[in-house]
XYZ file of C-alpha atoms in Angstrom:
292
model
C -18.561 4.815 -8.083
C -19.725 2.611 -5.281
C -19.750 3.979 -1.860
C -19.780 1.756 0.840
C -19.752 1.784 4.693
C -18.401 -1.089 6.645
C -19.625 -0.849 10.550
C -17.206 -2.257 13.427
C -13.923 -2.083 11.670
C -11.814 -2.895 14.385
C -13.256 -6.463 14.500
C -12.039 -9.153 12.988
C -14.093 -9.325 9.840
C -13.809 -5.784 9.590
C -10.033 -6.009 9.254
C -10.113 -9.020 6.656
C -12.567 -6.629 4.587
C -9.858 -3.457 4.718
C -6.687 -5.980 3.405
C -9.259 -7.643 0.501
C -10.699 -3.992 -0.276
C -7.015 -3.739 -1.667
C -8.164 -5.086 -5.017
C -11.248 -2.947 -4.980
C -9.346 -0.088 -5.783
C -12.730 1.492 -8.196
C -14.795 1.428 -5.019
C -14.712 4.359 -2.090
C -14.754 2.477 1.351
C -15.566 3.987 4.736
C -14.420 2.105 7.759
C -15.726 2.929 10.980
C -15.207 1.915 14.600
C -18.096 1.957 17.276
C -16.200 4.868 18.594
C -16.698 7.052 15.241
C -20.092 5.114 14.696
C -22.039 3.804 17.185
C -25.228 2.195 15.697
C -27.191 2.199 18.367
C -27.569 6.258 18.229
C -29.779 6.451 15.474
C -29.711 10.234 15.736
C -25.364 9.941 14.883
C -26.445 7.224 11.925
C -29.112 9.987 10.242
C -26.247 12.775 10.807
C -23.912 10.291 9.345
C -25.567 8.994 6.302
C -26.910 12.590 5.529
C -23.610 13.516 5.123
C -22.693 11.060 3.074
C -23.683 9.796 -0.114
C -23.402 5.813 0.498
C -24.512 2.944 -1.862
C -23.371 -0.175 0.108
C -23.621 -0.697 4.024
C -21.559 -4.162 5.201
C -22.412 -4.176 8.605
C -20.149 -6.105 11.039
C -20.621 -4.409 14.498
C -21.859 -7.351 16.360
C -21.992 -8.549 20.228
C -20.280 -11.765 19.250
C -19.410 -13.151 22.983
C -21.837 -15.658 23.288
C -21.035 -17.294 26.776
C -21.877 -13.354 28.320
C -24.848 -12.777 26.305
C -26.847 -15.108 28.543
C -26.113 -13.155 31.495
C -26.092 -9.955 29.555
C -29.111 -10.712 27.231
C -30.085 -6.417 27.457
C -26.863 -5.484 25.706
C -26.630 -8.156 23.393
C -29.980 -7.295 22.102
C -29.154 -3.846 21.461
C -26.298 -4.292 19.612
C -27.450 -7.686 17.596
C -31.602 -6.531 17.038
C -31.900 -2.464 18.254
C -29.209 -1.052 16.559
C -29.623 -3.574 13.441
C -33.016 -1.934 13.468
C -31.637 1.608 13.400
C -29.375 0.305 10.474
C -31.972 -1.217 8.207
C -34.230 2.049 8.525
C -31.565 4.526 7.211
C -30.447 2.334 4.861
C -33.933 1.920 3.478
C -34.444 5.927 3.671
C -31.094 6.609 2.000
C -31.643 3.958 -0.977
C -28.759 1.648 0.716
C -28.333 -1.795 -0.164
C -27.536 -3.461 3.111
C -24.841 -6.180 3.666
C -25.049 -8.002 7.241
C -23.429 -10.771 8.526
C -25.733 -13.679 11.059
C -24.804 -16.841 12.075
C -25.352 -20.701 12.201
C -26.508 -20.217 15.674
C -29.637 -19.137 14.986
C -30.572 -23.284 14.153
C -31.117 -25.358 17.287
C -28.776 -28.301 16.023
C -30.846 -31.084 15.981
C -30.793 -31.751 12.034
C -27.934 -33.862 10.822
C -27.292 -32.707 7.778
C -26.331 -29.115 6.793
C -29.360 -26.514 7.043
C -30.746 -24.652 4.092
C -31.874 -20.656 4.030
C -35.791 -22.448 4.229
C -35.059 -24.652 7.212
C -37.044 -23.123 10.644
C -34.913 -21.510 13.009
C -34.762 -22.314 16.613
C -32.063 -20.207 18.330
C -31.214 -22.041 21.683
C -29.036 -19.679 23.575
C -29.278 -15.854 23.930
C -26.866 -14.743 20.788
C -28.755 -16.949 18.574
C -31.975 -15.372 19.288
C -30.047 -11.754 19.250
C -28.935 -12.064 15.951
C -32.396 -14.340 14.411
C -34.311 -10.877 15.587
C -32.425 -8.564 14.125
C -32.374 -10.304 10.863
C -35.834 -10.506 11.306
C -35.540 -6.766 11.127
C -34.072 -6.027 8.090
C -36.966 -8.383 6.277
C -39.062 -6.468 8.139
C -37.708 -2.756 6.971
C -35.525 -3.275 4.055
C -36.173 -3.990 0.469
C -32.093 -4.223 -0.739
C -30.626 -6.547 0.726
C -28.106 -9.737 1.764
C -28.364 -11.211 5.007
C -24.861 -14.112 5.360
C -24.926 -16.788 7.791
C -21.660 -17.949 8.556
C -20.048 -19.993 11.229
C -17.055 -20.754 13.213
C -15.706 -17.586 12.097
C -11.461 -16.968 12.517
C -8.708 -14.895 11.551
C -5.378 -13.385 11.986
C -7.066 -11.048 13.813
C -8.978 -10.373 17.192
C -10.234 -12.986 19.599
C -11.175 -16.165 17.764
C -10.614 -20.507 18.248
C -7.138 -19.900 16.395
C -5.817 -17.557 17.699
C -6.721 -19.332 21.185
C -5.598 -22.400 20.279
C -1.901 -21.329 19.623
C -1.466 -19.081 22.439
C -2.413 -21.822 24.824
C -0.317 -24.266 23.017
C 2.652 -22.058 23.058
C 1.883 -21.519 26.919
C 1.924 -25.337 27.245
C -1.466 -24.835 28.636
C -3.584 -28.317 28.243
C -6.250 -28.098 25.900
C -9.341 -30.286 26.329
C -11.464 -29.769 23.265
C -15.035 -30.838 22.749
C -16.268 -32.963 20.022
C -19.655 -32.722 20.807
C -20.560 -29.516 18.028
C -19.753 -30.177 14.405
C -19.657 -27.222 12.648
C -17.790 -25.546 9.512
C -14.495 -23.145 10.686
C -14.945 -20.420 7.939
C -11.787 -18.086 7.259
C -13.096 -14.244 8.089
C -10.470 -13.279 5.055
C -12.958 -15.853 2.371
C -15.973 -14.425 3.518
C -14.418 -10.483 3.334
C -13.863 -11.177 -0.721
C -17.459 -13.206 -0.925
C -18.950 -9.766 0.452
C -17.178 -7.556 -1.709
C -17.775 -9.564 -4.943
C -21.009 -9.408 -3.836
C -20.903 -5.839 -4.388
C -18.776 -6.029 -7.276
C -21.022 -8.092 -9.325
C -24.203 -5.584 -8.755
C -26.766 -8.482 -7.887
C -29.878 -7.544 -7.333
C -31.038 -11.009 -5.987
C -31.730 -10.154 -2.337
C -32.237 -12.298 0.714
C -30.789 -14.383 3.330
C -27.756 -16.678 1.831
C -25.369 -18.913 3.634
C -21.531 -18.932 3.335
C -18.949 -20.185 4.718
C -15.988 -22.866 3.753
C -17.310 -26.121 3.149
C -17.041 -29.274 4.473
C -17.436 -29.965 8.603
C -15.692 -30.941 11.497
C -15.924 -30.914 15.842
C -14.102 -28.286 17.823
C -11.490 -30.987 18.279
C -10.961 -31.485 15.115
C -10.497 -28.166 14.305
C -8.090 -27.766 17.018
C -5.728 -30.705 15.459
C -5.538 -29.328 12.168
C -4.781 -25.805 13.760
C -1.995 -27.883 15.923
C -1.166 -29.836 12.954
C -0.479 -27.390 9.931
C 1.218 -24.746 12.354
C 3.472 -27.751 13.396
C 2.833 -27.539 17.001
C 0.576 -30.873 17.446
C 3.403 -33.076 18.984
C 4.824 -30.244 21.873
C 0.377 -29.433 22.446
C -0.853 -31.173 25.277
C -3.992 -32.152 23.630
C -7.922 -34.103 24.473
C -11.446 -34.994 23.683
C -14.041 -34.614 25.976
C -17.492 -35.655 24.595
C -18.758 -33.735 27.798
C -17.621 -29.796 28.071
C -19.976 -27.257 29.923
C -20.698 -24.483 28.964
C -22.734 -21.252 30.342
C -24.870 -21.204 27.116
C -26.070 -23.617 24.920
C -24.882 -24.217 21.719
C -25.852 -26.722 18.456
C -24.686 -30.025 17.771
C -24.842 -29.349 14.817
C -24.699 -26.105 12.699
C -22.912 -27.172 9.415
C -24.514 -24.574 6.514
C -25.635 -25.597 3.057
C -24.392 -23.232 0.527
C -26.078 -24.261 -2.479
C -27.903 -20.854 -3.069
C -24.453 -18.751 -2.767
C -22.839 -20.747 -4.970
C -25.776 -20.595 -7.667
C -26.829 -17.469 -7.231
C -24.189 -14.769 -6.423
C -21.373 -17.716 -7.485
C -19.676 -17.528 -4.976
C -16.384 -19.176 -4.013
C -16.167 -21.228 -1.015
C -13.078 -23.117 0.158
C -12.762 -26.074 2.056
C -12.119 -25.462 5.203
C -8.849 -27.331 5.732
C -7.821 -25.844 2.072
C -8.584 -22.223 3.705
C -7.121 -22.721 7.255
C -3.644 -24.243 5.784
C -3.552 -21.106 3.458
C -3.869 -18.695 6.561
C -1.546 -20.313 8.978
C 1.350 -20.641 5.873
C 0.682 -16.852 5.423
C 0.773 -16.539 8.871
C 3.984 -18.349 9.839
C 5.922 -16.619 7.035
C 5.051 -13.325 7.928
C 4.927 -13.682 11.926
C 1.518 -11.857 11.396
C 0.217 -13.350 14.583
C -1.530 -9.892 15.846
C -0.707 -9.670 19.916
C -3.977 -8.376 22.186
């Protein structure tokens, strides 16, 4: 039976991979918080993986608040390189095929057209370069295994573009979204399954793959369709801005080719609009709009 260890449970992805580990009901999962696993004690990961008798490791502890990072560079280098370090170095010792989630950030966004796994990368703001080094890492250390850049990612769950989008709209609070980033908004619950088919299927073809829903879009856009399928886009009090500052910098454009995931490991990838109208439906029927 596989074995496998999912790191920072209580995020987002970490709760979309607990509901679609449902109907993975021959695999043994561990989910841990940073408060029953903190990866950056390497002495509590030997204890913990000595103990245990893993065969997968999906790690999703992450420092994902990219505006802070610049100011807080230390601590989001720890959590996105250090402790991915410490990861990658049990898992090799324990024989652990290793499952970790990057992002499109780690492109500078001056291509326009979507980036391959060969293109160069050219983080730009302090995240990017966070998470580039600590994939740089496991290539370093590791033998076993799958590196996923996504993008965009949201859910019903945790702090994401959705979930901010409603509650101001609901507040009547005026949004003013950018449409200077075009990007892909990729559903944490799609890329939850794509890691535990991974898994399912046994590959063996390691490396660094991207996935996440296809097509593209801006941050406005994204915002409409949010406002549009959750029927809220007339009440919204809603603009473009071509010219929105922000503390770090980010890509104009970030939009992933996922050619190799879908030849390779054959994976499924929804478009995005497909994916996000599936999500809010499930999510208006049910009320399942988590409160933080």
């Amino acid at each position: 039976m596989k074995k496998i260890l999912v790191t920072g449970a209580n995020g987002q992805l970490g709760k979309c991979i607990q509901d679609a580990a449902a109907e993975f009901s021959d695999f043994e999962f561990v989910f841990v918080s940073k408060q029953e696993l903190d990866i950056e004690n390497p002495e509590l990961l030997k204890k913990y993986f000595s103990e245990n008798n893993f065969t997968h490791c999906i790690n999703t502890a992450a420092y994902t608040n990219v505006e802070k990072a610049e100011s807080d560079a230390e601590k989001a280098f720890a959590v996105n390189a250090e402790a991915v370090k410490n990861l990658a170095s049990i898992c090799t010792k324990h024989n652990v095929v290793l499952l970790h989630v990057s992002t499109d950030y780690v492109f500078d966004g001056k291509k326009s057209k979507a980036y391959s796994e060969n293109d160069v990368t050219n983080p730009i703001n302090v995240y990017g370069a966070s998470k580039l080094k600590g994939e740089r890492y496991i290539q370093e250390i590791c033998s076993a295994f799958f590196i996923l850049r996504t993008s965009w990612l949201y859910s019903q769950y945790g702090h994401n573009f959705l979930k901010t989008i409603l509650k101001y709209a609901e507040a009547g609070t005026p949004l003013t979204i950018t449409t200077e980033q075009t990007g892909t908004p990729t559903n944490a619950n799609n890329l939850a399954e794509a890691l535990l088919q991974m898994i399912a299927q046994d590959s063996k073809e390691y490396g660094v793959y991207h996935y996440s829903n296809g097509g593209e879009t801006t941050w406005y856009g994204f915002a409409e369709a949010i406002l549009l399928q959750t029927k809220k886009l007339e009440e919204a009090n809603l603009a473009k801005t071509n010219h929105y500052s922000t503390f770090a910098a980010r890509p104009e454009y970030s939009v992933l080719d996922n050619t190799k995931a879908k030849n390779v490991l054959n994976l499924k990838q929804p478009n995005w609009q497909e994916s996000l109208q599936t999500l809010t439906r499930k999510m208006m029927i049910s009320n399942n709009f988590e409160r933080e």
